Short mmCIF file of C-alpha atoms in Angstrom, two decimals:
data_model
loop_
_atom_site.label_atom_id
_atom_site.label_comp_id
_atom_site.label_asym_id
_atom_site.label_seq_id
_atom_site.Cartn_x
_atom_site.Cartn_y
_atom_site.Cartn_z
CA MET A 30 -27.09 -3.51 9.10
CA THR A 31 -27.87 -5.54 6.01
CA LYS A 32 -25.37 -6.49 3.33
CA GLU A 33 -27.08 -4.03 0.98
CA GLY A 34 -26.58 -1.27 3.56
CA LEU A 35 -22.89 -2.09 3.78
CA VAL A 36 -22.49 -1.87 0.02
CA MET A 37 -23.97 1.61 0.13
CA GLN A 38 -21.38 2.73 2.71
CA ARG A 39 -18.15 3.75 0.97
CA VAL A 40 -15.06 2.46 2.72
CA HIS A 41 -11.45 2.90 1.71
CA ASN A 42 -8.20 1.21 2.72
CA VAL A 43 -5.93 4.19 3.44
CA MET A 44 -2.93 1.85 3.42
CA GLU A 45 -3.35 1.72 -0.38
CA ASP A 46 -2.63 5.45 -0.57
CA ALA A 47 0.34 5.26 1.80
CA VAL A 48 1.94 2.36 -0.11
CA ALA A 49 1.27 3.98 -3.50
CA ASP A 50 2.83 7.27 -2.36
CA LEU A 51 5.95 5.65 -0.94
CA LEU A 52 6.28 3.29 -3.92
CA GLN A 53 6.08 6.24 -6.30
CA GLN A 54 8.73 8.15 -4.32
CA GLN A 55 11.12 5.21 -3.93
CA TRP A 56 10.53 3.02 -7.01
CA ARG A 57 13.78 3.91 -8.78
CA ASN A 58 15.77 3.50 -5.53
CA LEU A 59 14.45 0.01 -4.76
CA PRO A 60 16.68 -2.94 -5.73
CA ALA A 61 14.30 -4.33 -8.35
CA ALA A 62 15.62 -6.52 -11.16
CA CYS A 63 13.03 -4.90 -13.43
CA HIS A 64 11.33 -1.53 -13.13
CA CYS A 65 8.49 -2.13 -15.62
CA ASP A 66 4.89 -1.23 -14.77
CA GLY A 67 3.93 -4.90 -14.39
CA CYS A 68 6.62 -5.55 -11.78
CA LYS A 69 5.68 -2.30 -10.03
CA ALA A 70 2.04 -3.40 -9.85
CA ASP A 71 3.09 -6.83 -8.52
CA VAL A 72 5.24 -5.17 -5.83
CA TYR A 73 2.32 -2.90 -4.90
CA ALA A 74 -0.13 -5.81 -4.58
CA LEU A 75 2.26 -8.03 -2.64
CA THR A 76 3.15 -5.19 -0.28
CA LEU A 77 -0.52 -4.50 0.45
CA ASN A 78 -1.00 -8.19 1.24
CA ARG A 79 1.88 -8.02 3.73
CA LEU A 80 0.57 -4.96 5.63
CA LYS A 81 -2.41 -4.49 7.91
CA PRO A 82 -5.22 -2.62 6.12
CA HIS A 83 -6.58 0.61 7.63
CA TYR A 84 -10.18 1.04 6.50
CA VAL A 85 -12.02 4.30 6.97
CA ARG A 86 -15.52 5.45 6.15
CA MET A 87 -15.41 9.18 6.73
CA PRO A 88 -12.95 11.76 5.34
CA VAL A 89 -12.08 12.79 8.92
CA GLY A 90 -11.07 9.21 9.71
CA SER A 91 -8.99 9.17 6.56
CA MET A 92 -7.00 12.22 7.66
CA TYR A 93 -6.35 10.71 11.10
CA VAL A 94 -5.08 7.42 9.65
CA LYS A 95 -3.02 9.17 6.95
CA ALA A 96 -1.33 11.26 9.65
CA HIS A 97 -0.54 8.09 11.57
CA LEU A 98 0.85 6.41 8.45
CA MET A 99 3.20 9.35 7.84
CA THR A 100 5.16 8.78 11.06
CA VAL A 101 8.79 7.72 10.69
CA GLN A 102 8.02 4.27 12.12
CA SER A 103 5.06 3.67 9.80
CA ARG A 104 7.01 4.79 6.74
CA ALA A 105 9.88 2.48 7.77
CA THR A 106 7.45 -0.44 8.14
CA ILE A 107 5.99 0.22 4.69
CA LEU A 108 9.43 0.66 3.11
CA THR A 109 10.58 -2.64 4.67
CA ALA A 110 7.53 -4.41 3.23
CA LEU A 111 8.19 -2.79 -0.17
CA THR A 112 11.82 -3.94 -0.12
CA GLU A 113 10.85 -7.50 0.82
CA SER A 114 8.22 -7.54 -1.94
CA VAL A 115 10.76 -6.27 -4.48
CA LYS A 116 13.08 -9.16 -3.60
CA ILE A 117 10.31 -11.71 -4.08
CA ILE A 118 9.08 -10.23 -7.38
CA SER A 119 12.64 -9.78 -8.70
CA ALA A 120 13.36 -13.46 -8.05
CA ASP A 121 10.35 -14.53 -10.14
CA PRO A 122 8.96 -11.76 -12.39
CA HIS A 123 5.69 -12.54 -14.16
CA HIS A 124 6.39 -11.11 -17.60
#
């Protein structure tokens, strides 16, 4: 497949959705020094960089991966990464 063909195929990192959902649910409970939108975005980005991406191409694949990411263990892994990211961002906020 050519590079142009790859660009035409839509892929999505389902981990982005899982992190965004859990961040939204837990943001006020996380031990952040600041809860502004900038710090929230920094925590989101850093957390995604700490976790393995899960790319899908088809909606069916997306549902399978989302179901896997909703397990207790997966949610705990994401929450741990969020908490670690909050500590790093809180120590050196960029605003």
